[in-house]
């Protein structure tokens, strides 16, 4: 039944407003250079593993990056569209969705897509509290790839621990309405790398190559993710913290989050 409602929600999603044509053209024009530069680990060379789709990986992620531009929700729909709900109600809803996704053992992408569908629907349709819950019943592909890029560049990082920690840092992004201003591909890998190995620079040539981001591009997003991480222990919405305190997720919620991030890491 839940999957049926989610499918219905997808049909209800309105067309998002037209984004900058220049931005979209720039995104779709990205060419994947298979002749990797020095100091860049190759993560698309596992041709024997069909799940990694090494032959088509560059095309797939170019398409996903273009889709990210076209399918982002409005960042100010609470102020302009919604009159009967607020960011706190949305946060409660997402916290409940985290519990539902965990309880039904959904793949992680289901949670991210559900929140994206909800935000896109709310971007064009006024709704009240009751209908908000009904909509609930009805930005992870990048994360998996970037985890592999981080692991390929630094073999000191256990990949499963890194992926669990990055997911733990990324899910509060779903809760906080103010984070809609950041593209989903501005991932939590920077902060996860820093928490795992605080003595090493969390961004390197391999991550720059595969994510197409420089540390300066991530500065504001990392700062806000760091704030969410530091405040998570005292949050009144415990579903994410409780989920990632389980051994299944390597208890990454119990990892210490440094109070500050060195400025030299963010340039």
PDB file of C-alpha atoms in Angstrom, residues 103-259:
ATOM      1  CA  UNK A 103      10.640  -0.241   9.539  1.00  0.00           C
ATOM      2  CA  UNK A 104       9.802  -1.446   6.032  1.00  0.00           C
ATOM      3  CA  UNK A 105      13.491  -2.000   5.140  1.00  0.00           C
ATOM      4  CA  UNK A 106      13.249   0.271   2.107  1.00  0.00           C
ATOM      5  CA  UNK A 107      16.406   0.937   0.147  1.00  0.00           C
ATOM      6  CA  UNK A 108      17.922   4.320   1.149  1.00  0.00           C
ATOM      7  CA  UNK A 109      16.987   5.934  -2.177  1.00  0.00           C
ATOM      8  CA  UNK A 110      13.293   5.549  -1.271  1.00  0.00           C
ATOM      9  CA  UNK A 111      13.631   8.003   1.613  1.00  0.00           C
ATOM     10  CA  UNK A 112      15.474  10.622  -0.435  1.00  0.00           C
ATOM     11  CA  UNK A 113      13.073  10.333  -3.363  1.00  0.00           C
ATOM     12  CA  UNK A 114      10.039  10.519  -1.059  1.00  0.00           C
ATOM     13  CA  UNK A 115      11.253  13.771   0.493  1.00  0.00           C
ATOM     14  CA  UNK A 116      12.080  15.172  -2.948  1.00  0.00           C
ATOM     15  CA  UNK A 117       8.595  14.329  -4.241  1.00  0.00           C
ATOM     16  CA  UNK A 118       6.996  15.914  -1.176  1.00  0.00           C
ATOM     17  CA  UNK A 119       8.999  19.146  -1.507  1.00  0.00           C
ATOM     18  CA  UNK A 120       8.294  19.389  -5.234  1.00  0.00           C
ATOM     19  CA  UNK A 121       4.576  18.844  -4.658  1.00  0.00           C
ATOM     20  CA  UNK A 122       4.513  21.438  -1.870  1.00  0.00           C
ATOM     21  CA  UNK A 123       6.348  23.881  -4.158  1.00  0.00           C
ATOM     22  CA  UNK A 124       3.158  24.311  -6.207  1.00  0.00           C
ATOM     23  CA  UNK A 125       0.214  23.078  -4.119  1.00  0.00           C
ATOM     24  CA  UNK A 126      -1.127  24.666  -0.898  1.00  0.00           C
ATOM     25  CA  UNK A 127      -1.946  21.988   1.672  1.00  0.00           C
ATOM     26  CA  UNK A 128      -3.084  21.630   5.292  1.00  0.00           C
ATOM     27  CA  UNK A 129      -1.730  19.459   8.104  1.00  0.00           C
ATOM     28  CA  UNK A 130      -3.997  16.462   7.471  1.00  0.00           C
ATOM     29  CA  UNK A 131      -3.215  16.326   3.764  1.00  0.00           C
ATOM     30  CA  UNK A 132       0.466  16.715   4.568  1.00  0.00           C
ATOM     31  CA  UNK A 133       0.437  13.366   6.379  1.00  0.00           C
ATOM     32  CA  UNK A 134      -1.460  11.770   3.483  1.00  0.00           C
ATOM     33  CA  UNK A 135       1.117  13.137   1.062  1.00  0.00           C
ATOM     34  CA  UNK A 136       3.872  11.596   3.181  1.00  0.00           C
ATOM     35  CA  UNK A 137       2.429   8.125   2.825  1.00  0.00           C
ATOM     36  CA  UNK A 138       2.315   8.645  -0.784  1.00  0.00           C
ATOM     37  CA  UNK A 139      19.870  12.652  -3.493  1.00  0.00           C
ATOM     38  CA  UNK A 140      21.431   8.918  -2.769  1.00  0.00           C
ATOM     39  CA  UNK A 141      22.916   7.788  -6.095  1.00  0.00           C
ATOM     40  CA  UNK A 142      25.523  10.558  -5.848  1.00  0.00           C
ATOM     41  CA  UNK A 143      26.417   9.555  -2.289  1.00  0.00           C
ATOM     42  CA  UNK A 144      27.370   5.973  -3.198  1.00  0.00           C
ATOM     43  CA  UNK A 145      29.598   7.154  -6.055  1.00  0.00           C
ATOM     44  CA  UNK A 146      31.325   9.830  -3.999  1.00  0.00           C
ATOM     45  CA  UNK A 147      31.960   7.366  -1.158  1.00  0.00           C
ATOM     46  CA  UNK A 148      33.779   5.149  -3.668  1.00  0.00           C
ATOM     47  CA  UNK A 149      35.780   8.152  -4.854  1.00  0.00           C
ATOM     48  CA  UNK A 150      36.778   8.978  -1.270  1.00  0.00           C
ATOM     49  CA  UNK A 151      37.688   5.350  -0.594  1.00  0.00           C
ATOM     50  CA  UNK A 152      39.656   5.079  -3.843  1.00  0.00           C
ATOM     51  CA  UNK A 153      41.773   8.076  -2.876  1.00  0.00           C
ATOM     52  CA  UNK A 154      42.379   7.069   0.746  1.00  0.00           C
ATOM     53  CA  UNK A 155      42.610   3.401   1.673  1.00  0.00           C
ATOM     54  CA  UNK A 156      42.758   4.273   5.378  1.00  0.00           C
ATOM     55  CA  UNK A 157      38.985   4.815   5.325  1.00  0.00           C
ATOM     56  CA  UNK A 158      36.792   1.729   5.846  1.00  0.00           C
ATOM     57  CA  UNK A 159      34.221   2.137   3.064  1.00  0.00           C
ATOM     58  CA  UNK A 160      31.227   0.826   5.027  1.00  0.00           C
ATOM     59  CA  UNK A 161      31.965   3.086   8.007  1.00  0.00           C
ATOM     60  CA  UNK A 162      32.431   6.033   5.659  1.00  0.00           C
ATOM     61  CA  UNK A 163      29.175   5.351   3.811  1.00  0.00           C
ATOM     62  CA  UNK A 164      27.203   4.964   7.063  1.00  0.00           C
ATOM     63  CA  UNK A 165      28.693   8.168   8.470  1.00  0.00           C
ATOM     64  CA  UNK A 166      28.034  10.109   5.256  1.00  0.00           C
ATOM     65  CA  UNK A 167      24.431   8.877   5.263  1.00  0.00           C
ATOM     66  CA  UNK A 168      24.038   9.863   8.912  1.00  0.00           C
ATOM     67  CA  UNK A 169      25.289  13.368   8.126  1.00  0.00           C
ATOM     68  CA  UNK A 170      23.152  13.665   4.982  1.00  0.00           C
ATOM     69  CA  UNK A 171      19.779  12.623   6.430  1.00  0.00           C
ATOM     70  CA  UNK A 172      19.420  15.655   8.757  1.00  0.00           C
ATOM     71  CA  UNK A 173      19.737  17.631   5.489  1.00  0.00           C
ATOM     72  CA  UNK A 174      16.301  16.174   4.662  1.00  0.00           C
ATOM     73  CA  UNK A 175      14.819  17.393   7.943  1.00  0.00           C
ATOM     74  CA  UNK A 176      15.893  21.018   7.706  1.00  0.00           C
ATOM     75  CA  UNK A 177      13.841  23.153   5.301  1.00  0.00           C
ATOM     76  CA  UNK A 178      16.632  25.739   5.104  1.00  0.00           C
ATOM     77  CA  UNK A 179      18.912  23.151   3.448  1.00  0.00           C
ATOM     78  CA  UNK A 180      16.799  23.158   0.272  1.00  0.00           C
ATOM     79  CA  UNK A 181      19.031  25.936  -1.033  1.00  0.00           C
ATOM     80  CA  UNK A 182      21.835  23.394  -1.542  1.00  0.00           C
ATOM     81  CA  UNK A 183      21.981  20.916  -4.432  1.00  0.00           C
ATOM     82  CA  UNK A 184      21.641  17.289  -3.247  1.00  0.00           C
ATOM     83  CA  UNK A 185      24.991  16.418  -4.824  1.00  0.00           C
ATOM     84  CA  UNK A 186      26.732  18.793  -2.385  1.00  0.00           C
ATOM     85  CA  UNK A 187      27.275  15.717  -0.288  1.00  0.00           C
ATOM     86  CA  UNK A 188      28.328  14.999   3.275  1.00  0.00           C
ATOM     87  CA  UNK A 189      31.521  13.259   2.131  1.00  0.00           C
ATOM     88  CA  UNK A 190      33.689  16.289   3.024  1.00  0.00           C
ATOM     89  CA  UNK A 191      32.460  16.295   6.633  1.00  0.00           C
ATOM     90  CA  UNK A 192      32.491  12.490   6.907  1.00  0.00           C
ATOM     91  CA  UNK A 193      36.112  12.386   5.721  1.00  0.00           C
ATOM     92  CA  UNK A 194      37.048  15.052   8.251  1.00  0.00           C
ATOM     93  CA  UNK A 195      35.367  13.259  11.172  1.00  0.00           C
ATOM     94  CA  UNK A 196      37.001   9.942  10.232  1.00  0.00           C
ATOM     95  CA  UNK A 197      40.498  11.401   9.685  1.00  0.00           C
ATOM     96  CA  UNK A 198      40.650  14.925  11.172  1.00  0.00           C
ATOM     97  CA  UNK A 199      44.417  15.177  10.657  1.00  0.00           C
ATOM     98  CA  UNK A 200      44.145  14.884   6.845  1.00  0.00           C
ATOM     99  CA  UNK A 201      42.613  17.218   4.293  1.00  0.00           C
ATOM    100  CA  UNK A 202      39.120  15.870   3.581  1.00  0.00           C
ATOM    101  CA  UNK A 203      39.102  16.894  -0.103  1.00  0.00           C
ATOM    102  CA  UNK A 204      41.598  15.789  -2.729  1.00  0.00           C
ATOM    103  CA  UNK A 205      42.204  15.586  -6.474  1.00  0.00           C
ATOM    104  CA  UNK A 206      40.128  12.413  -6.883  1.00  0.00           C
ATOM    105  CA  UNK A 207      37.065  13.928  -5.200  1.00  0.00           C
ATOM    106  CA  UNK A 208      37.448  17.136  -7.210  1.00  0.00           C
ATOM    107  CA  UNK A 209      37.591  15.105 -10.411  1.00  0.00           C
ATOM    108  CA  UNK A 210      34.513  12.955  -9.759  1.00  0.00           C
ATOM    109  CA  UNK A 211      32.297  15.448  -7.918  1.00  0.00           C
ATOM    110  CA  UNK A 212      33.302  18.502 -10.022  1.00  0.00           C
ATOM    111  CA  UNK A 213      33.363  20.517  -6.789  1.00  0.00           C
ATOM    112  CA  UNK A 214      36.198  22.442  -5.146  1.00  0.00           C
ATOM    113  CA  UNK A 215      36.267  22.829  -1.343  1.00  0.00           C
ATOM    114  CA  UNK A 216      35.262  26.483  -1.743  1.00  0.00           C
ATOM    115  CA  UNK A 217      32.080  25.351  -3.544  1.00  0.00           C
ATOM    116  CA  UNK A 218      31.157  23.270  -0.503  1.00  0.00           C
ATOM    117  CA  UNK A 219      32.007  25.804   2.202  1.00  0.00           C
ATOM    118  CA  UNK A 220      28.510  27.045   3.080  1.00  0.00           C
ATOM    119  CA  UNK A 221      26.899  23.630   2.774  1.00  0.00           C
ATOM    120  CA  UNK A 222      29.574  21.982   4.946  1.00  0.00           C
ATOM    121  CA  UNK A 223      29.188  24.726   7.520  1.00  0.00           C
ATOM    122  CA  UNK A 224      25.440  24.120   7.788  1.00  0.00           C
ATOM    123  CA  UNK A 225      25.831  20.321   7.798  1.00  0.00           C
ATOM    124  CA  UNK A 226      28.389  20.695  10.582  1.00  0.00           C
ATOM    125  CA  UNK A 227      25.895  22.789  12.555  1.00  0.00           C
ATOM    126  CA  UNK A 228      23.217  20.106  12.111  1.00  0.00           C
ATOM    127  CA  UNK A 229      25.660  17.402  13.158  1.00  0.00           C
ATOM    128  CA  UNK A 230      26.698  19.263  16.316  1.00  0.00           C
ATOM    129  CA  UNK A 231      23.047  19.919  17.231  1.00  0.00           C
ATOM    130  CA  UNK A 232      21.831  16.409  16.438  1.00  0.00           C
ATOM    131  CA  UNK A 233      22.499  15.046  19.922  1.00  0.00           C
ATOM    132  CA  UNK A 234      20.007  17.492  21.418  1.00  0.00           C
ATOM    133  CA  UNK A 235      17.428  17.275  18.622  1.00  0.00           C
ATOM    134  CA  UNK A 236      13.805  16.654  19.592  1.00  0.00           C
ATOM    135  CA  UNK A 237      13.457  14.519  16.426  1.00  0.00           C
ATOM    136  CA  UNK A 238      15.396  11.374  17.349  1.00  0.00           C
ATOM    137  CA  UNK A 239      14.657   8.942  14.496  1.00  0.00           C
ATOM    138  CA  UNK A 240      17.883   9.562  12.558  1.00  0.00           C
ATOM    139  CA  UNK A 241      20.106   9.518  15.634  1.00  0.00           C
ATOM    140  CA  UNK A 242      18.496   6.317  16.935  1.00  0.00           C
ATOM    141  CA  UNK A 243      18.753   4.650  13.519  1.00  0.00           C
ATOM    142  CA  UNK A 244      22.478   5.349  13.185  1.00  0.00           C
ATOM    143  CA  UNK A 245      23.189   4.321  16.782  1.00  0.00           C
ATOM    144  CA  UNK A 246      22.483   0.707  15.765  1.00  0.00           C
ATOM    145  CA  UNK A 247      25.317  -1.773  15.096  1.00  0.00           C
ATOM    146  CA  UNK A 248      23.894  -2.291  11.597  1.00  0.00           C
ATOM    147  CA  UNK A 249      25.037   1.268  10.846  1.00  0.00           C
ATOM    148  CA  UNK A 250      28.331   0.915  12.747  1.00  0.00           C
ATOM    149  CA  UNK A 251      27.050   3.175  15.567  1.00  0.00           C
ATOM    150  CA  UNK A 252      28.262   6.203  13.616  1.00  0.00           C
ATOM    151  CA  UNK A 253      25.868   8.508  15.516  1.00  0.00           C
ATOM    152  CA  UNK A 254      28.135   8.065  18.535  1.00  0.00           C
ATOM    153  CA  UNK A 255      31.205   9.415  16.728  1.00  0.00           C
ATOM    154  CA  UNK A 256      32.536  12.694  18.034  1.00  0.00           C
ATOM    155  CA  UNK A 257      31.943  15.682  15.780  1.00  0.00           C
ATOM    156  CA  UNK A 258      34.802  18.221  16.099  1.00  0.00           C
ATOM    157  CA  UNK A 259      33.623  21.652  17.226  1.00  0.00           C
TER     158      UNK A 259
END
